[in-house]
Short mmCIF file of C-alpha atoms in Angstrom, two decimals:
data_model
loop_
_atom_site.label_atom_id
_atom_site.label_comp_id
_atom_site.label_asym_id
_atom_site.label_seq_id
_atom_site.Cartn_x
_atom_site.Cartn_y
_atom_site.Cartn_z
CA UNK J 1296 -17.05 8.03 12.37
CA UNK J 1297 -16.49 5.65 15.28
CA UNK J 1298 -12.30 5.07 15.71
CA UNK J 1299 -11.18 1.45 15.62
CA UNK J 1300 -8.10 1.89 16.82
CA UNK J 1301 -5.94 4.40 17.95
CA UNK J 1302 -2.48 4.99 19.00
CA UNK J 1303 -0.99 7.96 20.52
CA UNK J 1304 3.08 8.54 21.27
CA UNK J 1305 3.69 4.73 20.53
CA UNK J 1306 7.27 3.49 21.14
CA UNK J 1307 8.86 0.19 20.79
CA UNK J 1308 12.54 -0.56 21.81
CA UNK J 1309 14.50 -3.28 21.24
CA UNK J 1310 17.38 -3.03 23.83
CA UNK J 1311 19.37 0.01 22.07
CA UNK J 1312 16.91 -0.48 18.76
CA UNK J 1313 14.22 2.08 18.23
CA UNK J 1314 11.79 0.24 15.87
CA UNK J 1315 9.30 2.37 16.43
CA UNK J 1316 9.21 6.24 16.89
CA UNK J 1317 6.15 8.63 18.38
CA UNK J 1318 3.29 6.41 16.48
CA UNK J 1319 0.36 8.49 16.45
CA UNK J 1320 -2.49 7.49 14.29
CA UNK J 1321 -6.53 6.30 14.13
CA UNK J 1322 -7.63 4.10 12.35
CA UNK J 1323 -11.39 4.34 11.76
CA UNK J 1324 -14.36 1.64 12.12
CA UNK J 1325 -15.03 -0.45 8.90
CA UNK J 1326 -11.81 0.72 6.95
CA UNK J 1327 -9.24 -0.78 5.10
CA UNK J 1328 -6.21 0.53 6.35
CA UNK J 1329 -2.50 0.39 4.79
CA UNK J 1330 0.69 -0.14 6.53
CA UNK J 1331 2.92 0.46 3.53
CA UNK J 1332 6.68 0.65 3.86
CA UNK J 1333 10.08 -0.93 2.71
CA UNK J 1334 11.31 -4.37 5.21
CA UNK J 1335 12.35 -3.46 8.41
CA UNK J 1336 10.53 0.00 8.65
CA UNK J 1337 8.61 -1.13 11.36
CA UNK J 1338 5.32 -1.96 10.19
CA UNK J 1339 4.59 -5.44 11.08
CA UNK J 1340 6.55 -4.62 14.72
CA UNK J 1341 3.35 -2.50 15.07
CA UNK J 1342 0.79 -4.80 14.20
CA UNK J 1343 2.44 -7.32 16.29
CA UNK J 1344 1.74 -4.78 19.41
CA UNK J 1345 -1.91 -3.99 18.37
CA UNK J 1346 -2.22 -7.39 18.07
CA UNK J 1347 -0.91 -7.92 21.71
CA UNK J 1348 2.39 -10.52 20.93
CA UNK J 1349 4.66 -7.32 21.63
CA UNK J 1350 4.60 -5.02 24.33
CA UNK J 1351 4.49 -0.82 24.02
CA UNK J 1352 7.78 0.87 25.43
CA UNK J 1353 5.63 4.47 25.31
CA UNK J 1354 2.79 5.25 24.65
CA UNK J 1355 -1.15 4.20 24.69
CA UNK J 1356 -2.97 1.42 22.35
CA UNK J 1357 -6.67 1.68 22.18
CA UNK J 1358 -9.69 -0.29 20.66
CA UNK J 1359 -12.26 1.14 20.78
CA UNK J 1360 -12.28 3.74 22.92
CA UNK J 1361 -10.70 0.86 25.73
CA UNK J 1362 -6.87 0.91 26.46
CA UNK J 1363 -5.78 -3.00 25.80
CA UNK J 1364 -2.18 -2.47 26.67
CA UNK J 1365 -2.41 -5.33 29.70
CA UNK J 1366 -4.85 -7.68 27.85
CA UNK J 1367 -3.43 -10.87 26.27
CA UNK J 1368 -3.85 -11.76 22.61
CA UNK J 1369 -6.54 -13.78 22.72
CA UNK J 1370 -8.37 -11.56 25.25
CA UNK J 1371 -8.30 -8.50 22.20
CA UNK J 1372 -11.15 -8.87 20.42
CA UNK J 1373 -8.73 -8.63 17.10
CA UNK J 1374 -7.54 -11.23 15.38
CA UNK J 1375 -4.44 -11.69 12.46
CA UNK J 1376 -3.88 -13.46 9.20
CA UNK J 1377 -0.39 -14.22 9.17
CA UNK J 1378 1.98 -14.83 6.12
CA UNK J 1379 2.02 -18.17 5.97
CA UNK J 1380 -1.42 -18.93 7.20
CA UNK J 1381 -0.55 -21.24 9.68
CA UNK J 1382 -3.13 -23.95 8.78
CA UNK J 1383 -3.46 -27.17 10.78
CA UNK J 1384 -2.13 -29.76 8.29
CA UNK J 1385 -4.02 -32.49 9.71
CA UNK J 1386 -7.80 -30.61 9.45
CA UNK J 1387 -9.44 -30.59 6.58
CA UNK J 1388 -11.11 -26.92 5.42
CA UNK J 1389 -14.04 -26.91 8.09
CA UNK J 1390 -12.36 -28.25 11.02
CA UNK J 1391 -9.69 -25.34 10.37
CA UNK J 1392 -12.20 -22.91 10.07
CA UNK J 1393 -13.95 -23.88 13.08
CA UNK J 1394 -10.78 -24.41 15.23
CA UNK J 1395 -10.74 -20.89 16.95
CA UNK J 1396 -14.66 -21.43 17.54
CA UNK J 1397 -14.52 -24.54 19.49
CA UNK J 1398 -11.71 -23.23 21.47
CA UNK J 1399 -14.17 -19.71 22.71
CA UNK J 1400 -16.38 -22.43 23.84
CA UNK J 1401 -19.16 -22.29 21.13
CA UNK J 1402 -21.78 -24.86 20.62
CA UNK J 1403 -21.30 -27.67 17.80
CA UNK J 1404 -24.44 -26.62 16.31
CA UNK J 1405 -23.38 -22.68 16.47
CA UNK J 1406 -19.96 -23.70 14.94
CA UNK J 1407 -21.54 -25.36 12.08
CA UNK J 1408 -23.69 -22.75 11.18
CA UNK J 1409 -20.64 -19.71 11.02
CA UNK J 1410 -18.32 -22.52 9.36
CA UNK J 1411 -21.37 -22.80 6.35
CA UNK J 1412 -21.62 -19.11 6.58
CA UNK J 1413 -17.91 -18.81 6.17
CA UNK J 1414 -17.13 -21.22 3.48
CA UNK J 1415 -20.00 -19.81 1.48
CA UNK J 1416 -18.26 -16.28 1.74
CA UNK J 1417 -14.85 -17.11 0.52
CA UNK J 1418 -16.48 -19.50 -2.01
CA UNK J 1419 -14.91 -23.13 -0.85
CA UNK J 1420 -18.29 -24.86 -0.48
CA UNK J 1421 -16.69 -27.72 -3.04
CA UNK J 1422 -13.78 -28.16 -0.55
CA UNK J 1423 -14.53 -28.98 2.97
CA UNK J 1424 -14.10 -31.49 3.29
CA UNK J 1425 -10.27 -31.20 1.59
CA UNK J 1426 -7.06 -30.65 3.58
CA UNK J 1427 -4.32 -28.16 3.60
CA UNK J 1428 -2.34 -30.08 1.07
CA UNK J 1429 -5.13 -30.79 -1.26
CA UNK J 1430 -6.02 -26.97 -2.35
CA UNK J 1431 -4.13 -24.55 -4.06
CA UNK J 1432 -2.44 -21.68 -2.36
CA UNK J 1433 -5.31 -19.02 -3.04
CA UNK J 1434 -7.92 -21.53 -1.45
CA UNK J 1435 -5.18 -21.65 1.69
CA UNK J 1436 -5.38 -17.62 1.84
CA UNK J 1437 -9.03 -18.15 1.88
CA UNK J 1438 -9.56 -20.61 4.69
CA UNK J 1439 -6.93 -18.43 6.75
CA UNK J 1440 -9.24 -15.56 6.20
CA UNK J 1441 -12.55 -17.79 6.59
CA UNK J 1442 -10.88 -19.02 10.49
CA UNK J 1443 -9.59 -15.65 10.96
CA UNK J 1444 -13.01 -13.80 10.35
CA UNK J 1445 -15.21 -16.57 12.05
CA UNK J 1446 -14.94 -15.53 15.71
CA UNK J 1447 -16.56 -12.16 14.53
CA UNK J 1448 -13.30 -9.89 15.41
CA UNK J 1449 -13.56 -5.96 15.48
CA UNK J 1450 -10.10 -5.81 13.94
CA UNK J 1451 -8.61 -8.16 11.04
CA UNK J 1452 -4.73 -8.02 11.41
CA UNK J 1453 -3.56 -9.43 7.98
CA UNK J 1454 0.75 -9.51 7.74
CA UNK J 1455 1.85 -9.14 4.18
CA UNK J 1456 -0.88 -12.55 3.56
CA UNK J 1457 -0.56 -12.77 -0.29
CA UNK J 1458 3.47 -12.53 -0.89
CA UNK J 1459 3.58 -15.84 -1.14
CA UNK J 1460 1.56 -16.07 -4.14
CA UNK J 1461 2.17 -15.56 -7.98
CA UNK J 1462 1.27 -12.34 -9.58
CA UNK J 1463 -2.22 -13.29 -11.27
CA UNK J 1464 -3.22 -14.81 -7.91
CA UNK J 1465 -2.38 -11.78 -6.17
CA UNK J 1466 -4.28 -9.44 -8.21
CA UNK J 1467 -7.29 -11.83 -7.59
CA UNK J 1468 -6.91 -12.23 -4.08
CA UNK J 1469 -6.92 -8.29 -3.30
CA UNK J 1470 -10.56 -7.85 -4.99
CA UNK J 1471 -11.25 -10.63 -2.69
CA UNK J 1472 -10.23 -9.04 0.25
CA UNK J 1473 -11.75 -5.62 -0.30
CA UNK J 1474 -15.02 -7.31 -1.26
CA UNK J 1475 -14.94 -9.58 2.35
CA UNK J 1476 -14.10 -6.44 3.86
CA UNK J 1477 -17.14 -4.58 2.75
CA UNK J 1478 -19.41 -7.71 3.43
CA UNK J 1479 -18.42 -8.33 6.67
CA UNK J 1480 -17.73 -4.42 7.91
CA UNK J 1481 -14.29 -5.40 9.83
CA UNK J 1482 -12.14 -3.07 10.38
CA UNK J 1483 -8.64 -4.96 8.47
CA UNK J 1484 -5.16 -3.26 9.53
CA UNK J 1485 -3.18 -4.89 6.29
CA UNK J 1486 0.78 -4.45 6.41
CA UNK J 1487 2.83 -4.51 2.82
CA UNK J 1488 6.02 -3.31 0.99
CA UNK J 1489 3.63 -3.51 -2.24
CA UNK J 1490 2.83 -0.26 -3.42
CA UNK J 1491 0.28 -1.49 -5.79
CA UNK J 1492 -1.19 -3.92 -3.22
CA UNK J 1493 -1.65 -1.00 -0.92
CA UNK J 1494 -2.74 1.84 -3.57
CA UNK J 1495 -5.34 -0.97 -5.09
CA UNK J 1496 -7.04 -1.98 -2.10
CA UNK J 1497 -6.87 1.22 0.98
CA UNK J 1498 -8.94 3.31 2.10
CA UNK J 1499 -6.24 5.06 3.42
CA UNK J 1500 -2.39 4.15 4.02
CA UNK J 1501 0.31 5.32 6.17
CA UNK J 1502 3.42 5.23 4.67
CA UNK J 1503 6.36 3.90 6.96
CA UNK J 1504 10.04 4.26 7.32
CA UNK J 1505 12.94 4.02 9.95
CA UNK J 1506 10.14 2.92 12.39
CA UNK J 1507 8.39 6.56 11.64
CA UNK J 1508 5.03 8.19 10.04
CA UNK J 1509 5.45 9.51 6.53
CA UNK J 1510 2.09 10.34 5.88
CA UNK J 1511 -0.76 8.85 5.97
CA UNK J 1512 -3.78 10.04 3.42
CA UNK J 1513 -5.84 8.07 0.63
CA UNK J 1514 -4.03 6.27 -2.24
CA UNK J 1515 -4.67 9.44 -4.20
CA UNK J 1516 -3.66 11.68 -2.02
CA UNK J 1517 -0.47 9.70 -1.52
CA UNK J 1518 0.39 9.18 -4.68
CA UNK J 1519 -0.47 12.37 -6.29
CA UNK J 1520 0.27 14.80 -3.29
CA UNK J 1521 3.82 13.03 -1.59
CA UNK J 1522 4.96 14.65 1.14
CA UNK J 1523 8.70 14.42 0.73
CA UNK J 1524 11.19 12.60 -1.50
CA UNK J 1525 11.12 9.31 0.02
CA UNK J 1526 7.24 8.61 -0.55
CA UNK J 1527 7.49 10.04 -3.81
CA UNK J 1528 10.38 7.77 -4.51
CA UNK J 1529 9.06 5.30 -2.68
CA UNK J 1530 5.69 5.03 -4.32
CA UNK J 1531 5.35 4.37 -8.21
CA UNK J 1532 8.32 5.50 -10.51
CA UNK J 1533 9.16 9.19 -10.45
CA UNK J 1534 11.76 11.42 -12.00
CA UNK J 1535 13.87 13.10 -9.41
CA UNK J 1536 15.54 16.55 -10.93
CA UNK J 1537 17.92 18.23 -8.63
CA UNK J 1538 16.35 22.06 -8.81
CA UNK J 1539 16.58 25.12 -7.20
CA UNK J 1540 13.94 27.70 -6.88
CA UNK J 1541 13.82 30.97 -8.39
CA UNK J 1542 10.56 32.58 -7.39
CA UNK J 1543 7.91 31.81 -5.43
CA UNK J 1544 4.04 32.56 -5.27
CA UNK J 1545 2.40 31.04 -2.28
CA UNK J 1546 2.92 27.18 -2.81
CA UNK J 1547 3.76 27.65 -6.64
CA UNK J 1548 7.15 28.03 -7.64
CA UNK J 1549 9.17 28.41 -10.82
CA UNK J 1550 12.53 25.99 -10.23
CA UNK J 1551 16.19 25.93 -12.12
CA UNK J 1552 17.51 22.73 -13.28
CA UNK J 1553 20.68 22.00 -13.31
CA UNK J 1554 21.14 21.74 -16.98
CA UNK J 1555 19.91 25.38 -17.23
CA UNK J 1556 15.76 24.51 -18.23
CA UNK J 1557 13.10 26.66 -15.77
CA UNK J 1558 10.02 24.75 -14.77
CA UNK J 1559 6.79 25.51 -12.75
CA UNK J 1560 6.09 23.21 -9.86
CA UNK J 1561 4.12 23.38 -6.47
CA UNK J 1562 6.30 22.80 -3.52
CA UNK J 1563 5.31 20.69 -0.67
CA UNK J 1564 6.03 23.27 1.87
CA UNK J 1565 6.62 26.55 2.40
CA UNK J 1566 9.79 27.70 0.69
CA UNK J 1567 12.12 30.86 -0.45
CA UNK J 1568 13.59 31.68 -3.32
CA UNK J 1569 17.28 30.01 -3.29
CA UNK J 1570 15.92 26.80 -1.91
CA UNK J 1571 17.36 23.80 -2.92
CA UNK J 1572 15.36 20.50 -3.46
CA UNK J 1573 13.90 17.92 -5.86
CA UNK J 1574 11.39 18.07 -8.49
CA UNK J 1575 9.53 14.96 -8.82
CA UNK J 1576 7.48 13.91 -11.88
CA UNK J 1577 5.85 11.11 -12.49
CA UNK J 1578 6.35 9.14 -15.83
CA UNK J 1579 3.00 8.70 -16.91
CA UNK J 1580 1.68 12.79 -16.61
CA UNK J 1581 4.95 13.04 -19.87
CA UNK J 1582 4.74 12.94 -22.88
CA UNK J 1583 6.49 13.59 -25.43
CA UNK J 1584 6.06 14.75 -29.96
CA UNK J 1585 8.67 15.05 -32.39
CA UNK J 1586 7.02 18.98 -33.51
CA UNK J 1587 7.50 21.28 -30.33
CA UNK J 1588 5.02 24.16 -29.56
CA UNK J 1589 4.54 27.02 -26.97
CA UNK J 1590 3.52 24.15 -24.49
CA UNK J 1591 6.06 22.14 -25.12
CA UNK J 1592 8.83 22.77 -21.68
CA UNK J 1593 11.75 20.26 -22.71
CA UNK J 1594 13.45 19.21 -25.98
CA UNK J 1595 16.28 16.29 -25.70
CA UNK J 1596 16.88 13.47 -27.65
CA UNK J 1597 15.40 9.78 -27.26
CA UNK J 1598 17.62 7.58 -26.01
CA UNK J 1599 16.30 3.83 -25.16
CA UNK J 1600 12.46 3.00 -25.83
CA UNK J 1601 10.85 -0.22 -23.71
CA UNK J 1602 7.67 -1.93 -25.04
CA UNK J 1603 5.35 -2.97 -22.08
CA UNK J 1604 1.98 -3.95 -24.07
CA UNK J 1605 -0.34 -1.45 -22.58
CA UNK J 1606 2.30 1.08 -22.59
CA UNK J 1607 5.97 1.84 -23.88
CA UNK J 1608 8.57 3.73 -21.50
CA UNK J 1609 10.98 6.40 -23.28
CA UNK J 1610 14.23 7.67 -21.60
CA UNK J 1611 14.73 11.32 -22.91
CA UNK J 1612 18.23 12.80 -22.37
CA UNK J 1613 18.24 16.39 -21.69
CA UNK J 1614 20.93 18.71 -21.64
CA UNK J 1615 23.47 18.29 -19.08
CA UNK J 1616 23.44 14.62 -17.33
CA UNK J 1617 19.60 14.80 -16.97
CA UNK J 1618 17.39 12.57 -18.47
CA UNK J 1619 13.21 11.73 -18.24
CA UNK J 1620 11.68 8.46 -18.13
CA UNK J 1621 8.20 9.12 -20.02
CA UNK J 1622 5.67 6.22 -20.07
CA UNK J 1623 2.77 6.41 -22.89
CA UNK J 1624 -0.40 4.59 -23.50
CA UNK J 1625 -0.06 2.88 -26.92
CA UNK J 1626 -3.61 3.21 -27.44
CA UNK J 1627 -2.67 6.96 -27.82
CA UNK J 1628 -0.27 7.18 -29.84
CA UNK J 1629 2.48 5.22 -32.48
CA UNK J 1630 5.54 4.30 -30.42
CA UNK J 1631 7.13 3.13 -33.86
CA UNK J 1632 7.38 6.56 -35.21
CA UNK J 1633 9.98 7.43 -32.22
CA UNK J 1634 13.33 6.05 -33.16
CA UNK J 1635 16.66 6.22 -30.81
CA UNK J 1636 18.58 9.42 -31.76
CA UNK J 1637 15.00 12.11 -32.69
CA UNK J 1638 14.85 15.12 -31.16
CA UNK J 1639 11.68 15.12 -29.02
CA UNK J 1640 10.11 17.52 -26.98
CA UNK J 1641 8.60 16.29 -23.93
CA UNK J 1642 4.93 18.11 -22.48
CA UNK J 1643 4.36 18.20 -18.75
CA UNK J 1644 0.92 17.71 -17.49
CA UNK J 1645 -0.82 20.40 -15.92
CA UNK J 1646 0.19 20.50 -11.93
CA UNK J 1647 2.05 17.47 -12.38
CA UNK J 1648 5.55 18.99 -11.24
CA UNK J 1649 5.92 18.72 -7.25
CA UNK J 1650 9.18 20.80 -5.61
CA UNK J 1651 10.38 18.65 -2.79
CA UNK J 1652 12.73 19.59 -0.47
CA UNK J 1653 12.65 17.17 2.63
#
């Protein structure tokens, strides 16, 4: 694999502000990559420098194998899809797209041709000849992209570009963009604090926070394999259980809760028994039966129920303080039959327990 970018000891300072801490990552050729983190973490502060409108404190920026810490922005061979697409108002869809071509100088015949080729990949042949204020919002995300993507960049820069739109439109416009970034082969660098934006679309993410790297692996491995408590927190809904283990075997453990219960896990590091930490489960590998058996780890008592169409969420008080929020397919199973007040017993998936302790 050929490496797109890459960035090694990157530092960014902002007078006695550290918004960015020992970056070190690659991102590789033809990927959709993931900046995903909470606001102010840092993220779009390092897109900004990658896309050359802020300046490294430490550290190298590369592209390609060439360092591009003293070229301009528009010298990078990158370009960026901002927020709020910065359209000209007074251009209708072509002359938008086009824009960025006339200004590197190409012909009027060559930008006709890429504007065609453009308009017929984001699927606004109907609108050319419309302006800014005549199209929707998703057809404005589109013509940023289409003017973006025209110049042929190496790198696609794209800063949180579908918050401004409703849900439905959201989930419609990230199909979109994975399928232009197949099509085209661009490299995009997409920054988010969507989790489900960033699992949907990634190849791979890096996770963000306090201007550092969490970790940085595939949505799966992300997801299902978080490295400490704030990605685990951070990503999806979890369960955090205050636990302590009691013995160890290699990467498996068995943990205490505080309300007295054992349970198996697999720690996310190397630990000793007496270690104290966080066991993280994840709604939707419980669930729970009114008739407990020798698989069955927790009994409590059902406390509120939520109907969400394709699923309903349980809370399950345990003993002690502790309590599980379980989330069910109702396809599976009759959420009707639970009432507030049963005694339940609630099944863990296989592996699904993970012992935290950073």
């Amino acid at each position: 694999m050929t490496t797109a970018v890459s960035l090694h000891g990157v530092r960014k300072d902002f007078g006695s502000l550290t918004a960015l801490s020992d970056v070190t990552l690659e991102i590789e050729d033809n990927e959709f990559f993931t900046l995903l983190g909470p606001s102010g973490c840092g993220k779009t502060t390092l897109l900004r420098m990658i896309a050359g409108f802020e300046g490294a404190t430490a550290g190298t920026i590369r592209l390609f194998g060439d360092e591009i810490e003293h070229l301009p922005p528009n010298k990078r061979p990158v370009n960026t899809v901002f927020q709020n697409y910065a359209l000209f108002p007074h251009m209708n869809v072509a002359e938008n797209i086009g824009f960025s071509l006339r200004m590197l100088g190409w012909t009027k015949a060559e930008i006709q041709t890429r504007v065609n080729e453009m308009v017929e990949m984001v699927q606004l042949g109907a609108l050319v000849d419309r302006k800014p204020s005549q199209i929707s919002g998703g057809q404005q995300q589109r013509v940023a992209l289409a003017r973006a993507m025209a110049p042929r960049p190496k790198v696609l820069l794209l800063d949180e570009p579908l918050s401004a739109l409703d849900l439905k439109l959201r989930q419609e416009m990230r199909s979109e963009l994975k399928r232009l970034q197949r099509e085209t082969g661009i490299t995009f660098i997409f920054v988010t604090h969507d989790q489900e934006e960033a699992l949907s679309m990634s190849d791979r993410i890096a996770v963000m926070s306090d201007g550092e790297l969490q970790q940085i692996g595939t949505p799966f491995d992300i997801y299902e394999h978080p490295n400490n408590r704030f990605i685990a927190d951070f990503i999806g809904e979890t369960n955090m259980m205050t636990a302590t283990v009691n013995t160890v075997d290699g990467l498996q453990v068995v943990c205490n809760l505080e309300g007295g219960q054992n349970l198996d896990g697999l720690a996310n590091c190397e630990v000793k028994a007496g270690t104290t930490g966080v066991l993280s489960l994840r709604p939707e590998r419980l669930s729970i039966s009114k008739t407990g058996t020798t698989n069955d780890i927790l009994e409590g008592e059902l406390g509120d129920r939520v109907y969400l169409g394709t699923d309903t969420q349980f809370i399950v008080k345990l003993s002690g303080d502790l309590s599980l929020k379980v989330r069910m397919q109702n396809s599976f199973f009759k959420g009707a039959d639970f009432k507030t007040g049963d005694t339940v017993f609630v099944t863990i998936a296989e592996g699904a327990a993970r012992f935290l302790v950073d």
